[in-house]
Amino acid sequence: EVQLVESGGGLVQPGGSLRLSCVASGFTFSSYWMSWVRQAPGKGLEWVANIKQDGSERYYVDSVKGRFSISRDNAKNSLYLQMTGLRAGDTAVYYCARRHTVATDYWGQGTLVTVSS
Amino acid sequence: QSALTQPASVSGSPGQSITISCTGTSSDVGGYNYVSWYQHHPGKAPKLMIYEVSNRPSGVSNRFSGSKSGNTASLTISGLQAEDEADYHCSSFTMTRSLDVVFGGGTRLTVL
């Protein structure tokens, strides 16, 4: 059974940093592109970042470029999102997701990030 | 403001059919057969229901179907059941942004 379990969310002040983690199981993690997707309160889903199987390609939504960094450790079946310079607009539930062609076929249950003073 | 436009809400009675639309442009929905639909019960992990416009992943009920005409994609749910009450999000491939996929704003389905 494919499982994606996120952790690392919490309350952080504007300008602060946070590192999200996602542990994958039930599939060959190193064979898939992976993504972070977020949903702000009352809003739709928004793709945040994608990373290739070997980490050699990474893509970000414009609003987080230069502030967020996606990475992975295939030996640990883990995906990460390092977030710096956090803003109120980054408040959202962040989901780890497995990419399948242009869709995402498995998602975690999400971790809440709240940016507030 | 989301890139793709969905109605904020739809509703239907058990046993009825409903359709949720997802409108984009020729740069996304209309230009590629890479539209996906996700079901999301609040507090749970989103679930892929349709990919590449009309394909159902293994295990997804055949009551769910997808289609596309021009710049608008549609998700139809037939034989509505109480468990179908959820948020539904569409997404599409696009070449116009730094990330290659855009989402709609989501539609809340209420089963009356």
CSV table of N, CA and C in Angstrom, one decimal, chain A residues 9-96:
chain,number,residue,atom,x,y,z
A,9,GLY,N,5.1,20.6,10.0
A,9,GLY,CA,4.3,21.8,10.0
A,9,GLY,C,4.2,22.4,11.4
A,10,GLY,N,3.7,23.7,11.5
A,10,GLY,CA,3.5,24.3,12.8
A,10,GLY,C,3.3,25.8,12.6
A,11,LEU,N,3.4,26.5,13.7
A,11,LEU,CA,3.2,28.0,13.8
A,11,LEU,C,4.6,28.6,13.7
A,12,VAL,N,4.8,29.5,12.8
A,12,VAL,CA,6.0,30.2,12.6
A,12,VAL,C,5.8,31.7,12.4
A,13,GLN,N,6.7,32.5,12.8
A,13,GLN,CA,6.5,34.0,12.6
A,13,GLN,C,6.9,34.4,11.2
A,14,PRO,N,6.3,35.5,10.7
A,14,PRO,CA,6.7,36.0,9.4
A,14,PRO,C,8.2,36.2,9.3
A,15,GLY,N,8.8,35.7,8.2
A,15,GLY,CA,10.3,35.8,8.0
A,15,GLY,C,11.0,34.6,8.5
A,16,GLY,N,10.3,33.7,9.2
A,16,GLY,CA,10.9,32.5,9.8
A,16,GLY,C,11.1,31.4,8.8
A,17,SER,N,11.6,30.3,9.3
A,17,SER,CA,11.9,29.1,8.4
A,17,SER,C,11.2,27.8,9.0
A,18,LEU,N,11.0,26.9,8.1
A,18,LEU,CA,10.4,25.6,8.5
A,18,LEU,C,10.9,24.6,7.5
A,19,ARG,N,11.0,23.3,8.0
A,19,ARG,CA,11.4,22.3,7.0
A,19,ARG,C,10.3,21.2,7.1
A,20,LEU,N,9.7,20.9,6.0
A,20,LEU,CA,8.7,19.8,6.0
A,20,LEU,C,9.4,18.6,5.5
A,21,SER,N,8.9,17.4,6.0
A,21,SER,CA,9.4,16.1,5.6
A,21,SER,C,8.2,15.3,5.2
A,22,CYS,N,8.5,14.3,4.3
A,22,CYS,CA,7.5,13.3,3.8
A,22,CYS,C,8.2,12.0,3.7
A,23,VAL,N,7.7,11.0,4.4
A,23,VAL,CA,8.3,9.7,4.3
A,23,VAL,C,7.4,8.8,3.5
A,24,ALA,N,7.9,8.2,2.4
A,24,ALA,CA,7.2,7.4,1.5
A,24,ALA,C,7.4,5.9,1.8
A,25,SER,N,6.3,5.1,1.5
A,25,SER,CA,6.5,3.7,1.6
A,25,SER,C,5.5,3.0,0.7
A,26,GLY,N,5.7,1.7,0.4
A,26,GLY,CA,4.8,1.0,-0.5
A,26,GLY,C,5.1,1.1,-1.9
A,27,PHE,N,6.2,1.8,-2.3
A,27,PHE,CA,6.5,1.8,-3.7
A,27,PHE,C,8.0,2.2,-3.8
A,28,THR,N,8.5,2.1,-5.1
A,28,THR,CA,10.0,2.4,-5.3
A,28,THR,C,10.1,3.9,-5.4
A,29,PHE,N,10.4,4.6,-4.3
A,29,PHE,CA,10.4,6.0,-4.2
A,29,PHE,C,11.3,6.6,-5.3
A,30,SER,N,12.5,6.1,-5.5
A,30,SER,CA,13.5,6.6,-6.4
A,30,SER,C,13.0,6.6,-7.9
A,31,SER,N,11.9,6.0,-8.2
A,31,SER,CA,11.4,5.9,-9.6
A,31,SER,C,10.4,6.9,-10.0
A,32,TYR,N,10.0,7.8,-9.0
A,32,TYR,CA,9.0,8.8,-9.3
A,32,TYR,C,9.4,10.2,-9.1
A,33,TRP,N,8.9,11.1,-9.9
A,33,TRP,CA,8.9,12.5,-9.6
A,33,TRP,C,8.0,12.7,-8.4
A,34,MET,N,8.3,13.7,-7.6
A,34,MET,CA,7.5,14.0,-6.4
A,34,MET,C,7.2,15.4,-6.3
A,35,SER,N,6.2,15.8,-5.6
A,35,SER,CA,5.7,17.2,-5.6
A,35,SER,C,5.3,17.6,-4.2
A,36,TRP,N,5.3,18.9,-4.0
A,36,TRP,CA,4.6,19.5,-2.8
A,36,TRP,C,3.5,20.3,-3.4
A,37,VAL,N,2.3,20.2,-2.8
A,37,VAL,CA,1.1,20.9,-3.2
A,37,VAL,C,0.5,21.5,-2.0
A,38,ARG,N,0.0,22.7,-2.0
A,38,ARG,CA,-0.6,23.3,-0.8
A,38,ARG,C,-2.0,23.8,-1.1
A,39,GLN,N,-2.7,24.0,0.0
A,39,GLN,CA,-4.1,24.6,0.0
A,39,GLN,C,-4.2,25.6,1.1
A,40,ALA,N,-4.3,26.8,0.8
A,40,ALA,CA,-4.6,27.9,1.7
A,40,ALA,C,-6.0,27.8,2.2
A,41,PRO,N,-6.3,28.3,3.4
A,41,PRO,CA,-7.7,28.3,3.9
A,41,PRO,C,-8.7,28.9,3.0
A,42,GLY,N,-9.7,28.1,2.6
A,42,GLY,CA,-10.7,28.6,1.8
A,42,GLY,C,-10.4,28.7,0.3
A,43,LYS,N,-9.2,28.3,-0.1
A,43,LYS,CA,-8.7,28.4,-1.4
A,43,LYS,C,-8.6,27.0,-2.1
A,44,GLY,N,-8.2,27.1,-3.4
A,44,GLY,CA,-8.0,25.9,-4.1
A,44,GLY,C,-6.6,25.3,-3.9
A,45,LEU,N,-6.3,24.2,-4.6
A,45,LEU,CA,-5.0,23.6,-4.5
A,45,LEU,C,-4.0,24.4,-5.3
A,46,GLU,N,-2.7,24.4,-4.9
A,46,GLU,CA,-1.7,25.1,-5.7
A,46,GLU,C,-0.4,24.3,-5.7
A,47,TRP,N,0.1,24.0,-6.9
A,47,TRP,CA,1.4,23.3,-7.0
A,47,TRP,C,2.5,24.2,-6.5
A,48,VAL,N,3.3,23.7,-5.6
A,48,VAL,CA,4.4,24.4,-5.0
A,48,VAL,C,5.8,24.1,-5.7
A,49,ALA,N,6.1,22.8,-5.8
A,49,ALA,CA,7.4,22.4,-6.3
A,49,ALA,C,7.3,21.0,-6.8
A,50,ASN,N,8.2,20.7,-7.8
A,50,ASN,CA,8.4,19.3,-8.3
A,50,ASN,C,9.8,19.0,-8.2
A,51,ILE,N,10.2,17.7,-8.1
A,51,ILE,CA,11.6,17.3,-8.2
A,51,ILE,C,11.6,15.9,-8.9
A,52,LYS,N,12.6,15.8,-9.8
A,52,LYS,CA,12.8,14.6,-10.6
A,52,LYS,C,13.3,13.5,-9.7
A,53,GLN,N,13.3,12.3,-10.3
A,53,GLN,CA,13.7,11.1,-9.5
A,53,GLN,C,15.0,11.2,-8.9
A,54,ASP,N,16.0,11.7,-9.6
A,54,ASP,CA,17.4,11.8,-9.0
A,54,ASP,C,17.7,13.2,-8.4
A,55,GLY,N,16.7,14.0,-8.4
A,55,GLY,CA,16.9,15.4,-7.8
A,55,GLY,C,17.6,16.3,-8.8
A,56,SER,N,17.8,15.9,-10.0
A,56,SER,CA,18.6,16.8,-10.9
A,56,SER,C,17.8,17.9,-11.6
A,57,GLU,N,16.5,17.8,-11.5
A,57,GLU,CA,15.6,18.9,-11.9
A,57,GLU,C,14.6,19.2,-10.8
A,58,ARG,N,14.4,20.5,-10.6
A,58,ARG,CA,13.5,21.1,-9.6
A,58,ARG,C,12.8,22.3,-10.2
A,59,TYR,N,11.5,22.3,-9.9
A,59,TYR,CA,10.7,23.4,-10.4
A,59,TYR,C,9.8,24.0,-9.3
A,60,TYR,N,9.6,25.3,-9.4
A,60,TYR,CA,8.9,26.0,-8.3
A,60,TYR,C,7.8,26.9,-8.9
A,61,VAL,N,6.7,27.1,-8.2
A,61,VAL,CA,5.8,28.2,-8.5
A,61,VAL,C,6.5,29.5,-8.3
A,62,ASP,N,6.2,30.5,-9.1
A,62,ASP,CA,6.9,31.8,-9.0
A,62,ASP,C,6.9,32.4,-7.6
A,63,SER,N,5.8,32.2,-6.9
A,63,SER,CA,5.6,32.9,-5.6
A,63,SER,C,6.6,32.4,-4.5
A,64,VAL,N,7.2,31.2,-4.7
A,64,VAL,CA,8.1,30.7,-3.7
A,64,VAL,C,9.6,30.6,-4.2
A,65,LYS,N,9.8,31.0,-5.4
A,65,LYS,CA,11.2,30.9,-6.0
A,65,LYS,C,12.1,31.7,-5.1
A,66,GLY,N,13.3,31.2,-4.8
A,66,GLY,CA,14.2,31.9,-4.0
A,66,GLY,C,14.0,31.8,-2.5
A,67,ARG,N,12.9,31.3,-2.1
A,67,ARG,CA,12.5,31.1,-0.7
A,67,ARG,C,12.4,29.7,-0.3
A,68,PHE,N,11.9,28.8,-1.1
A,68,PHE,CA,11.6,27.4,-0.8
A,68,PHE,C,12.6,26.6,-1.6
A,69,SER,N,13.0,25.4,-1.1
A,69,SER,CA,13.8,24.5,-1.8
A,69,SER,C,13.3,23.1,-1.5
A,70,ILE,N,13.1,22.4,-2.6
A,70,ILE,CA,12.6,21.0,-2.6
A,70,ILE,C,13.9,20.1,-2.7
A,71,SER,N,13.9,19.0,-2.0
A,71,SER,CA,15.0,18.0,-2.1
A,71,SER,C,14.5,16.6,-1.7
A,72,ARG,N,15.3,15.6,-1.9
A,72,ARG,CA,14.9,14.3,-1.6
A,72,ARG,C,16.1,13.5,-1.2
A,73,ASP,N,15.9,12.4,-0.4
A,73,ASP,CA,16.9,11.4,-0.1
A,73,ASP,C,16.3,10.1,-0.4
A,74,ASN,N,16.7,9.5,-1.6
A,74,ASN,CA,16.2,8.3,-2.0
A,74,ASN,C,16.6,7.1,-1.1
A,75,ALA,N,17.7,7.2,-0.4
A,75,ALA,CA,18.1,6.2,0.5
A,75,ALA,C,17.2,6.1,1.7
A,76,LYS,N,16.5,7.2,2.0
A,76,LYS,CA,15.6,7.3,3.2
A,76,LYS,C,14.2,7.4,2.7
A,77,ASN,N,13.9,7.2,1.4
A,77,ASN,CA,12.5,7.3,0.9
A,77,ASN,C,11.9,8.6,1.4
A,78,SER,N,12.6,9.7,1.4
A,78,SER,CA,12.1,10.9,2.0
A,78,SER,C,12.2,12.1,1.0
A,79,LEU,N,11.1,12.9,1.2
A,79,LEU,CA,11.0,14.2,0.4
A,79,LEU,C,11.0,15.3,1.4
A,80,TYR,N,11.6,16.5,1.0
A,80,TYR,CA,11.7,17.6,1.9
A,80,TYR,C,11.3,18.9,1.2
A,81,LEU,N,10.9,19.8,2.1
A,81,LEU,CA,10.6,21.2,1.6
A,81,LEU,C,11.2,22.2,2.6
A,82,GLN,N,12.3,22.8,2.3
A,82,GLN,CA,12.9,23.8,3.2
A,82,GLN,C,12.2,25.2,2.8
A,83,MET,N,11.6,25.8,3.8
A,83,MET,CA,10.9,27.0,3.5
A,83,MET,C,11.5,28.1,4.4
A,84,THR,N,11.9,29.2,3.7
A,84,THR,CA,12.5,30.3,4.4
A,84,THR,C,11.8,31.6,4.0
A,85,GLY,N,12.0,32.7,4.8
A,85,GLY,CA,11.3,33.9,4.4
A,85,GLY,C,9.8,33.8,4.4
A,86,LEU,N,9.3,33.0,5.3
A,86,LEU,CA,7.8,32.7,5.3
A,86,LEU,C,7.0,34.0,5.4
A,87,ARG,N,5.9,34.0,4.7
A,87,ARG,CA,4.9,35.1,4.7
A,87,ARG,C,3.5,34.6,5.1
A,88,ALA,N,2.7,35.5,5.5
A,88,ALA,CA,1.3,35.1,5.8
A,88,ALA,C,0.6,34.3,4.7
A,89,GLY,N,0.9,34.7,3.5
A,89,GLY,CA,0.3,34.1,2.3
A,89,GLY,C,0.8,32.6,2.1
A,90,ASP,N,1.8,32.2,2.9
A,90,ASP,CA,2.3,30.8,2.8
A,90,ASP,C,1.5,29.9,3.7
A,91,THR,N,0.6,30.5,4.5
A,91,THR,CA,-0.2,29.7,5.4
A,91,THR,C,-1.1,28.7,4.6
A,92,ALA,N,-1.0,27.5,4.9
A,92,ALA,CA,-1.7,26.5,4.1
A,92,ALA,C,-1.5,25.1,4.7
A,93,VAL,N,-2.2,24.1,4.2
A,93,VAL,CA,-1.9,22.7,4.4
A,93,VAL,C,-1.0,22.3,3.2
A,94,TYR,N,0.1,21.7,3.6
A,94,TYR,CA,1.1,21.3,2.6
A,94,TYR,C,1.0,19.8,2.4
A,95,TYR,N,0.8,19.3,1.1
A,95,TYR,CA,0.7,17.9,0.8
A,95,TYR,C,1.9,17.4,0.1
A,96,CYS,N,2.3,16.3,0.4
A,96,CYS,CA,3.4,15.6,-0.4
A,96,CYS,C,2.6,14.7,-1.3
